[in-house]
Amino acid sequence: MNQKTEPLLRVEDIHISFGGLKALNGVSLEVYPGEIMAIIGPNGAGKTTMLNIINGVYTPDQGRIFFEGTERPLKMKPHNVAAMGISRTFQNLALFKGMDTWCNIMVGRTQKMHSNFFSQGVYWGTSQKEEIEHREAVEWIIDFLEIENIRKQPVGMLPYGLQKRVELGRALASEPKLLLLDEPMAGMNLEEKEDIARFILDTNEEIGYTIALIEHDMGVVMDICDRIAVLDFGNKIAEGTPEEIKSNPKVIKAYLGEAEQA
Amino acid sequence: MLYRECGNYKDTYAKDMAIFPIPFDRWGLGVMLVLAFLVIPFTTSDYWLSSIMIPFYCFSLAALGLNFLTGYAGQVSLGHAAFMAVGAYASLILYSRFHVPLLLSILGGGIVSSAVGPVFGIPSLRIKGFYLAVSTLAAQFIIEWILTHWKWVSGGVFGTIDAPDLYVFGWILDTPAKKYYLVLCILVLLVVFGKNLVRGQLGRNWMAIRDMDVAAEVIGVSLFRNKLIAFAVSSFYAGVAGAMVTMAYYGAANIEEFNLVLSFHLLGAIIIGGMGTVLGSFFGAGFMILMPIFINQALLVFLERVPSDLRANSEAIVFGGLIVFFLIVEPYGMARLWHTIKDKMRLWPFPY
C-alpha cells in the first residue's frame, strides 16, 4: 500500500467519554483508498465506538474528521454521513426483520432514490422506472453474494450466517466509498467465516471498495487485511502491516498479559 | 390447487413487483370490486348501506391511516380519533361556510389534518414506544379541548355542526346508495395510493425505522423526514375518513364521536386485523364494526327473554372474548391468518 497517497478517511485525536469512562483517548486513524484495514483490540477497547463516531451516531468531545480530504463537522446526522458515502454493518445483527431480503437490500439504496411522494403513490412514470432500475442493482448484489434463493424470504427466519450476508448486501447497496464492517464474522463457524472472507476480498478486489473492519478472529485479520490498527483501553497502541503487528510487544502484552517477572 | 402460484413466470422486474403478482389474487380483487360496486348497492337494504357499509369503509380508511403510522412506521398513536375530528370539522367548515365543492372540502379536511398530525409527531423524533403513546394521547385531549372551546369552529360547547345536503358537480347525494358510492370511490383511490406508497421506497423506509431505527439512519434513512411524513400521511387518511364519516354517516360533526374510545378502537382494529398490512386494516375495521352487530343478532335469538341491559353487557363480554381468542390463535392478526390459509390452499387438497 502506498502510504503517500491522500487517505480516504482520517480521524485525528478523537476523544470521547461516557460519564466518567474515557472510551477513546486521543485516537488517530487513517484509511487509505483501496485497502482493507482492520481495527483490533480486546473487548471494551473502543473499536465500535470509533465506528459509531465515524458514522455520526456519537459526537466526539474533541477531534477532527476528514473524509476525502475535506473536514466534516463532528456533529452530523448519520443519514448525512451515509450520503457522503460511508456505509456500515453492525456487530449485533441490525436487519429489518419484518421485511424480505430484497427489501432490506433495497433500503440500502434509499439515498439514491429521488422520485417524489406523489409519483410514488401513483406508481407511474419516474417512480416505477426508478424502482425497476434499483431493483436491478439490488439483484446484482443478490447475485454477487449468492443469496438468490432467499431473495423473497423474511430475513427474521434466516440462519445467522445468511443474515450477516444480507446485512453486508444492504451495506453494499449504497455503493459506498468506505465500507465499515463491525465484526462481520462474529459467531460463525469456519465455513461461514470462509464465505464471508471471500465476499470481503471480492468486494475489495472486484468492486474496489475501501473497507475498514473490526474482527476478533486473528487468523482472518492477518490473512485478508493490508493494515491493522490496535486499540486498547481507548488508546491506539500499534499500527502496521500484519507482520509488524504480530511481533509488536505492546500488542502481545495487551492480548496475553505481561510476562511475569521472576 | 385452488390457489396457484406456479406456472406463473415473471420475466420482468415490473411483473415481479406488481401489487398482485399472482393471477388468482387479481381475480379475487376483481370479484371484491364487482361485489362492492355492483352487487352490494343493489341487493342490500338502505339500512345496510348507511349503517354498516358506509361506516365500515370510513373506519377502514381511518384504520389504514393508523396502520401506516403504527403498523408500518412503528410509531404508536393514541390520538387518531382527534385527527379524524380535525378532518371532519375542517371539511364541514370548508363545505358549509366557504362553499368549497364537496370533493375538495373532503380533500381539504385531509390536508388540514395532515398539517396538524406532524406537529404532534415531533415528539416521536426523541421518544418512542409507550412514551410516544402518552404524548399522542395529549394530541387527543388538546384537539378535543380546542374543538369544543373554539367557538368559531364548533359553534359552542356542544361542539356540533350539522352537515348540509351534499352535492357533487350539482348532483345531490340524497340516498344511501349515492353516499355509498362517494365513500367507496374515495376509499378505492386512497387505498391504491397508500398501497403504492408502502410498497415503494417510502414504505420500505418506514418499515426500516420500525424494525431498527439506528441501523436505518446509518444506512441513510432520514428519521426526521420519514417519521414526519408518516404522521402527515397517516393523519391525512384519518382526516379524510373523519370528513366522510361526518358527511355520509353521522350527518353532523360532533366531538363526542371522536373521543378517546375511538382512538383505542382504531388501535385495536389494526392489532386484530394485522399491523403492517393494508388488508389487515379492513379485517380489523370489519371486525370492530360487524362483529358487535352479529353478536347482537345472535344473542337476540338465544337470549330472547333476557332483559336488554343484560344483553348489551353480554354482547361486550362475547366481543371481548373473541378479541382475546383471535389474538391467541394468531398474535399477528387476521391478515396473517389469511396468509396461512392461502399457504394451506396452495397445496390443497393434496398436501404432499
Short mmCIF file of C-alpha atoms in Angstrom, two decimals, chain B:
data_model
loop_
_atom_site.label_atom_id
_atom_site.label_comp_id
_atom_site.label_asym_id
_atom_site.label_seq_id
_atom_site.Cartn_x
_atom_site.Cartn_y
_atom_site.Cartn_z
CA MET B 1 -54.94 -26.35 -6.10
CA LEU B 2 -57.31 -23.52 -5.51
CA TYR B 3 -54.55 -21.02 -5.11
CA ARG B 4 -51.92 -21.33 -7.79
CA GLU B 5 -48.57 -19.69 -7.66
CA CYS B 6 -46.71 -21.96 -10.00
CA GLY B 7 -46.72 -21.74 -13.76
CA ASN B 8 -46.70 -18.01 -13.39
CA TYR B 9 -43.41 -16.84 -14.80
CA LYS B 10 -42.29 -13.33 -14.10
CA ASP B 11 -39.88 -12.35 -16.78
CA THR B 12 -39.54 -8.67 -15.96
CA TYR B 13 -38.97 -6.89 -12.67
CA ALA B 14 -42.09 -4.85 -13.34
CA LYS B 15 -44.16 -8.04 -13.25
CA ASP B 16 -42.38 -9.29 -10.18
CA MET B 17 -43.01 -6.02 -8.38
CA ALA B 18 -46.69 -5.69 -9.27
CA ILE B 19 -49.11 -5.29 -6.37
CA PHE B 20 -50.65 -8.65 -7.10
CA PRO B 21 -48.12 -10.79 -8.94
CA ILE B 22 -50.36 -13.85 -8.78
CA PRO B 23 -53.34 -14.01 -11.16
CA PHE B 24 -55.58 -15.62 -8.57
CA ASP B 25 -55.19 -12.58 -6.33
CA ARG B 26 -56.03 -10.25 -9.19
CA TRP B 27 -59.24 -12.15 -9.92
CA GLY B 28 -60.05 -12.18 -6.23
CA LEU B 29 -59.67 -8.44 -6.07
CA GLY B 30 -61.77 -8.05 -9.21
CA VAL B 31 -64.54 -10.09 -7.64
CA MET B 32 -64.41 -7.97 -4.50
CA LEU B 33 -64.63 -4.77 -6.53
CA VAL B 34 -67.57 -6.07 -8.54
CA LEU B 35 -69.27 -7.02 -5.28
CA ALA B 36 -68.62 -3.63 -3.77
CA PHE B 37 -69.60 -1.58 -6.80
CA LEU B 38 -72.32 -3.58 -8.48
CA VAL B 39 -73.75 -6.18 -6.14
CA ILE B 40 -73.92 -4.67 -2.66
CA PRO B 41 -75.70 -1.41 -3.58
CA PHE B 42 -78.44 -3.25 -5.43
CA THR B 43 -79.00 -6.22 -3.20
CA THR B 44 -78.88 -4.82 0.29
CA SER B 45 -81.25 -2.56 2.15
CA ASP B 46 -80.69 1.12 2.81
CA TYR B 47 -80.13 0.24 6.43
CA TRP B 48 -77.21 -1.98 5.47
CA LEU B 49 -75.69 0.61 3.21
CA SER B 50 -75.97 3.59 5.52
CA SER B 51 -75.42 1.95 8.90
CA ILE B 52 -72.98 -0.82 8.14
CA MET B 53 -71.17 -0.49 4.84
CA ILE B 54 -70.52 3.28 4.93
CA PRO B 55 -69.09 3.28 8.48
CA PHE B 56 -67.17 0.11 7.65
CA TYR B 57 -65.47 1.85 4.72
CA CYS B 58 -64.84 5.05 6.67
CA PHE B 59 -63.32 3.31 9.66
CA SER B 60 -61.30 1.02 7.37
CA LEU B 61 -59.76 4.13 5.90
CA ALA B 62 -59.05 5.56 9.35
CA ALA B 63 -57.57 2.24 10.45
CA LEU B 64 -55.45 2.19 7.29
CA GLY B 65 -54.15 5.63 8.20
CA LEU B 66 -53.23 4.49 11.66
CA ASN B 67 -51.68 1.37 10.19
CA PHE B 68 -49.28 3.48 8.11
CA LEU B 69 -48.11 5.17 11.26
CA THR B 70 -48.16 2.31 13.74
CA GLY B 71 -48.00 -0.82 11.63
CA TYR B 72 -45.51 0.40 9.05
CA ALA B 73 -43.53 3.19 10.65
CA GLY B 74 -43.77 1.79 14.17
CA GLN B 75 -44.94 4.98 15.87
CA VAL B 76 -47.82 4.35 18.26
CA SER B 77 -50.59 6.92 18.20
CA LEU B 78 -53.46 7.24 20.64
CA GLY B 79 -54.69 10.45 19.07
CA HIS B 80 -56.12 9.26 15.81
CA ALA B 81 -59.73 9.99 16.65
CA ALA B 82 -58.65 13.58 17.19
CA PHE B 83 -57.07 13.72 13.74
CA MET B 84 -60.34 12.38 12.35
CA ALA B 85 -62.15 15.16 14.21
CA VAL B 86 -59.86 17.78 12.69
CA GLY B 87 -60.62 16.44 9.23
CA ALA B 88 -64.34 16.31 9.99
CA TYR B 89 -64.60 19.88 11.23
CA ALA B 90 -62.26 21.30 8.61
CA SER B 91 -64.15 19.72 5.74
CA LEU B 92 -67.55 20.70 7.10
CA ILE B 93 -66.46 24.30 7.62
CA LEU B 94 -64.99 24.43 4.14
CA TYR B 95 -68.13 22.96 2.65
CA SER B 96 -70.87 24.74 4.55
CA ARG B 97 -69.29 28.12 5.33
CA PHE B 98 -66.95 28.67 2.41
CA HIS B 99 -68.97 26.73 -0.18
CA VAL B 100 -65.99 24.78 -1.44
CA PRO B 101 -67.09 21.87 -3.67
CA LEU B 102 -67.69 18.67 -1.70
CA LEU B 103 -64.80 16.61 -3.02
CA LEU B 104 -62.39 19.48 -2.47
CA SER B 105 -63.68 20.01 1.06
CA ILE B 106 -63.11 16.38 1.90
CA LEU B 107 -59.62 16.65 0.45
CA GLY B 108 -59.17 19.90 2.38
CA GLY B 109 -60.22 18.19 5.60
CA GLY B 110 -57.49 15.65 4.99
CA ILE B 111 -54.92 18.33 4.23
CA VAL B 112 -55.71 20.36 7.36
CA SER B 113 -55.47 17.19 9.38
CA SER B 114 -52.17 16.28 7.76
CA ALA B 115 -50.83 19.66 8.78
CA VAL B 116 -51.85 19.07 12.39
CA GLY B 117 -50.57 15.47 12.60
CA PRO B 118 -46.84 16.16 12.22
CA VAL B 119 -46.99 18.80 14.97
CA PHE B 120 -47.90 16.06 17.39
CA GLY B 121 -45.41 13.80 15.64
CA ILE B 122 -42.46 15.96 16.60
CA PRO B 123 -42.05 14.21 19.97
CA SER B 124 -41.56 10.95 18.04
CA LEU B 125 -38.15 12.22 16.99
CA ARG B 126 -36.95 11.87 20.55
CA ILE B 127 -39.17 9.30 22.22
CA LYS B 128 -40.73 6.02 21.21
CA GLY B 129 -42.99 3.24 22.37
CA PHE B 130 -45.10 3.87 25.45
CA TYR B 131 -43.71 7.34 25.91
CA LEU B 132 -44.78 8.34 22.43
CA ALA B 133 -48.20 6.80 23.05
CA VAL B 134 -48.62 9.09 26.04
CA SER B 135 -47.57 12.16 24.10
CA THR B 136 -50.02 11.40 21.29
CA LEU B 137 -52.65 10.94 23.99
CA ALA B 138 -52.02 14.61 24.63
CA ALA B 139 -52.99 15.27 21.00
CA GLN B 140 -56.32 13.66 21.69
CA PHE B 141 -57.06 15.84 24.71
CA ILE B 142 -55.69 19.08 23.28
CA ILE B 143 -57.55 18.78 19.99
CA GLU B 144 -60.78 17.75 21.70
CA TRP B 145 -60.49 20.71 24.03
CA ILE B 146 -59.75 23.18 21.25
CA LEU B 147 -62.62 21.94 19.11
CA THR B 148 -65.11 22.27 21.95
CA HIS B 149 -63.95 25.65 23.12
CA TRP B 150 -63.08 27.46 19.92
CA LYS B 151 -66.49 28.90 19.14
CA TRP B 152 -65.75 29.79 15.54
CA VAL B 153 -65.02 26.15 14.74
CA SER B 154 -67.64 24.24 16.60
CA GLY B 155 -70.25 26.85 17.38
CA GLY B 156 -70.13 26.43 21.14
CA VAL B 157 -69.62 23.92 23.89
CA PHE B 158 -71.72 21.22 22.28
CA GLY B 159 -69.15 21.04 19.52
CA THR B 160 -71.66 20.13 16.87
CA ILE B 161 -72.21 21.38 13.34
CA ASP B 162 -74.81 19.82 11.08
CA ALA B 163 -73.87 18.75 7.61
CA PRO B 164 -75.93 20.37 4.85
CA ASP B 165 -77.11 18.48 1.78
CA LEU B 166 -74.29 17.02 -0.22
CA TYR B 167 -73.80 17.99 -3.83
CA VAL B 168 -71.17 16.61 -6.20
CA PHE B 169 -70.99 18.52 -9.51
CA GLY B 170 -74.50 19.82 -8.88
CA TRP B 171 -75.84 16.35 -8.30
CA ILE B 172 -77.44 15.81 -4.92
CA LEU B 173 -76.39 12.84 -2.84
CA ASP B 174 -79.63 12.15 -1.05
CA THR B 175 -79.93 8.37 -0.96
CA PRO B 176 -77.71 6.00 1.00
CA ALA B 177 -76.65 4.37 -2.29
CA LYS B 178 -75.26 7.64 -3.65
CA LYS B 179 -73.38 8.34 -0.45
CA TYR B 180 -72.15 4.78 -0.52
CA TYR B 181 -70.64 5.33 -3.96
CA LEU B 182 -69.00 8.56 -2.85
CA VAL B 183 -67.35 6.85 0.10
CA LEU B 184 -66.39 3.79 -1.91
CA CYS B 185 -64.74 5.76 -4.73
CA ILE B 186 -62.66 7.84 -2.35
CA LEU B 187 -61.75 4.72 -0.42
CA VAL B 188 -60.58 2.83 -3.51
CA LEU B 189 -58.47 5.75 -4.73
CA LEU B 190 -56.81 6.28 -1.38
CA VAL B 191 -56.19 2.60 -0.80
CA VAL B 192 -54.44 2.26 -4.16
CA PHE B 193 -52.38 5.36 -3.43
CA GLY B 194 -51.50 4.10 0.05
CA LYS B 195 -50.62 0.63 -1.14
CA ASN B 196 -48.25 2.13 -3.68
CA LEU B 197 -46.62 4.23 -1.00
CA VAL B 198 -46.00 1.34 1.34
CA ARG B 199 -44.63 -1.00 -1.28
CA GLY B 200 -42.30 1.68 -2.60
CA GLN B 201 -39.26 3.28 -1.11
CA LEU B 202 -41.23 5.32 1.43
CA GLY B 203 -42.85 2.20 2.84
CA ARG B 204 -39.52 0.41 2.99
CA ASN B 205 -38.01 3.34 4.84
CA TRP B 206 -40.90 3.28 7.30
CA MET B 207 -40.50 -0.41 7.94
CA ALA B 208 -36.76 0.05 8.35
CA ILE B 209 -37.42 2.66 11.03
CA ARG B 210 -39.94 0.38 12.70
CA ASP B 211 -37.62 -2.62 12.77
CA MET B 212 -34.30 -1.00 13.67
CA ASP B 213 -34.15 2.76 13.72
CA VAL B 214 -30.43 3.25 14.41
CA ALA B 215 -29.47 0.94 11.56
CA ALA B 216 -31.95 2.67 9.28
CA GLU B 217 -30.39 6.02 9.95
CA VAL B 218 -26.84 4.79 9.47
CA ILE B 219 -27.89 3.22 6.18
CA GLY B 220 -29.18 6.58 5.03
CA VAL B 221 -32.83 6.86 6.03
CA SER B 222 -33.61 10.29 7.45
CA LEU B 223 -35.63 9.65 10.60
CA PHE B 224 -36.85 13.24 10.83
CA ARG B 225 -38.23 13.33 7.31
CA ASN B 226 -39.71 9.86 7.17
CA LYS B 227 -41.35 9.96 10.60
CA LEU B 228 -42.97 13.30 9.93
CA ILE B 229 -44.16 12.13 6.51
CA ALA B 230 -45.63 9.09 8.25
CA PHE B 231 -47.51 11.36 10.64
CA ALA B 232 -48.68 13.57 7.78
CA VAL B 233 -49.89 10.72 5.56
CA SER B 234 -51.47 8.93 8.47
CA SER B 235 -53.40 11.95 9.69
CA PHE B 236 -54.37 12.80 6.12
CA TYR B 237 -56.09 9.43 5.85
CA ALA B 238 -57.64 9.90 9.27
CA GLY B 239 -58.82 13.36 8.28
CA VAL B 240 -60.46 12.15 5.08
CA ALA B 241 -62.06 9.29 7.00
CA GLY B 242 -63.33 11.76 9.57
CA ALA B 243 -64.73 14.00 6.86
CA MET B 244 -66.53 11.13 5.17
CA VAL B 245 -67.89 9.68 8.38
CA THR B 246 -69.31 13.07 9.24
CA MET B 247 -70.80 13.87 5.85
CA ALA B 248 -72.05 10.48 4.82
CA TYR B 249 -72.77 8.70 8.08
CA TYR B 250 -73.40 10.89 11.12
CA GLY B 251 -74.67 13.88 9.18
CA ALA B 252 -73.09 16.19 11.75
CA ALA B 253 -69.68 16.81 13.22
CA ASN B 254 -69.90 16.02 16.89
CA ILE B 255 -66.83 15.96 19.06
CA GLU B 256 -68.36 13.22 21.18
CA GLU B 257 -67.99 10.82 18.28
CA PHE B 258 -64.24 11.32 18.08
CA ASN B 259 -63.30 10.58 21.65
CA LEU B 260 -60.50 8.56 23.13
CA VAL B 261 -62.55 5.37 22.92
CA LEU B 262 -62.50 5.64 19.14
CA SER B 263 -58.71 6.05 19.21
CA PHE B 264 -58.46 2.85 21.19
CA HIS B 265 -60.87 1.12 18.83
CA LEU B 266 -58.75 2.06 15.84
CA LEU B 267 -55.62 0.79 17.55
CA GLY B 268 -57.48 -2.38 18.49
CA ALA B 269 -58.65 -2.76 14.91
CA ILE B 270 -55.17 -2.74 13.45
CA ILE B 271 -53.83 -5.05 16.14
CA ILE B 272 -56.57 -7.59 15.50
CA GLY B 273 -56.57 -7.03 11.75
CA GLY B 274 -52.83 -7.15 11.31
CA MET B 275 -50.19 -4.49 11.78
CA GLY B 276 -48.21 -3.53 8.74
CA THR B 277 -50.70 -4.83 6.19
CA VAL B 278 -53.24 -2.92 4.13
CA LEU B 279 -55.61 -5.86 4.19
CA GLY B 280 -55.43 -6.02 7.98
CA SER B 281 -56.97 -2.58 8.28
CA PHE B 282 -60.09 -3.84 6.54
CA PHE B 283 -60.24 -7.02 8.57
CA GLY B 284 -59.79 -5.05 11.75
CA ALA B 285 -62.36 -2.40 10.96
CA GLY B 286 -64.76 -5.10 9.79
CA PHE B 287 -64.26 -7.00 13.00
CA MET B 288 -64.83 -3.91 15.11
CA ILE B 289 -67.98 -2.85 13.29
CA LEU B 290 -69.60 -6.01 12.01
CA MET B 291 -68.85 -8.34 14.87
CA PRO B 292 -70.91 -6.49 17.54
CA ILE B 293 -73.86 -6.45 15.15
CA PHE B 294 -73.63 -10.17 14.50
CA ILE B 295 -73.19 -10.91 18.17
CA ASN B 296 -76.19 -8.77 18.95
CA GLN B 297 -78.33 -10.59 16.40
CA ALA B 298 -77.11 -13.97 17.58
CA LEU B 299 -77.80 -13.12 21.19
CA LEU B 300 -81.27 -11.95 20.24
CA VAL B 301 -82.02 -15.45 19.08
CA PHE B 302 -80.67 -17.21 22.15
CA LEU B 303 -81.49 -14.74 24.86
CA GLU B 304 -84.86 -13.52 23.79
CA ARG B 305 -86.28 -13.28 27.25
CA VAL B 306 -83.23 -11.76 28.87
CA PRO B 307 -83.55 -8.06 29.74
CA SER B 308 -81.96 -5.78 27.20
CA ASP B 309 -79.36 -4.21 29.52
CA LEU B 310 -78.04 -7.65 30.40
CA ARG B 311 -77.94 -8.46 26.71
CA ALA B 312 -75.86 -5.37 25.98
CA ASN B 313 -73.37 -6.46 28.62
CA SER B 314 -73.16 -9.99 27.33
CA GLU B 315 -72.52 -8.57 23.89
CA ALA B 316 -69.48 -6.74 25.25
CA ILE B 317 -68.33 -9.90 27.03
CA VAL B 318 -68.59 -12.05 23.92
CA PHE B 319 -66.86 -9.37 21.84
CA GLY B 320 -64.02 -9.09 24.35
CA GLY B 321 -63.72 -12.85 24.45
CA LEU B 322 -63.49 -13.01 20.67
CA ILE B 323 -60.71 -10.42 20.62
CA VAL B 324 -58.71 -12.45 23.10
CA PHE B 325 -59.46 -15.63 21.17
CA PHE B 326 -58.27 -14.19 17.87
CA LEU B 327 -55.12 -12.79 19.37
CA ILE B 328 -54.26 -16.12 20.95
CA VAL B 329 -54.91 -18.02 17.73
CA GLU B 330 -52.93 -15.55 15.66
CA PRO B 331 -50.99 -12.87 17.54
CA TYR B 332 -50.07 -11.18 14.27
CA GLY B 333 -53.65 -10.52 13.35
CA MET B 334 -56.27 -11.71 10.92
CA ALA B 335 -54.22 -10.73 7.89
CA ARG B 336 -51.61 -13.30 8.92
CA LEU B 337 -54.39 -15.83 9.40
CA TRP B 338 -55.45 -15.12 5.84
CA HIS B 339 -51.90 -15.75 4.64
CA THR B 340 -51.77 -19.03 6.49
CA ILE B 341 -54.99 -20.08 4.81
CA LYS B 342 -53.56 -19.13 1.42
CA ASP B 343 -50.44 -21.17 2.19
CA LYS B 344 -52.60 -24.16 3.01
CA MET B 345 -54.70 -23.68 -0.09
CA ARG B 346 -51.63 -23.72 -2.26
CA LEU B 347 -51.32 -27.47 -1.88
CA TRP B 348 -54.90 -28.32 -1.08
CA PRO B 349 -56.26 -30.98 -1.38
CA PHE B 350 -53.00 -32.90 -1.82
CA PRO B 351 -50.58 -31.59 0.78
CA TYR B 352 -47.54 -33.52 -0.41
#
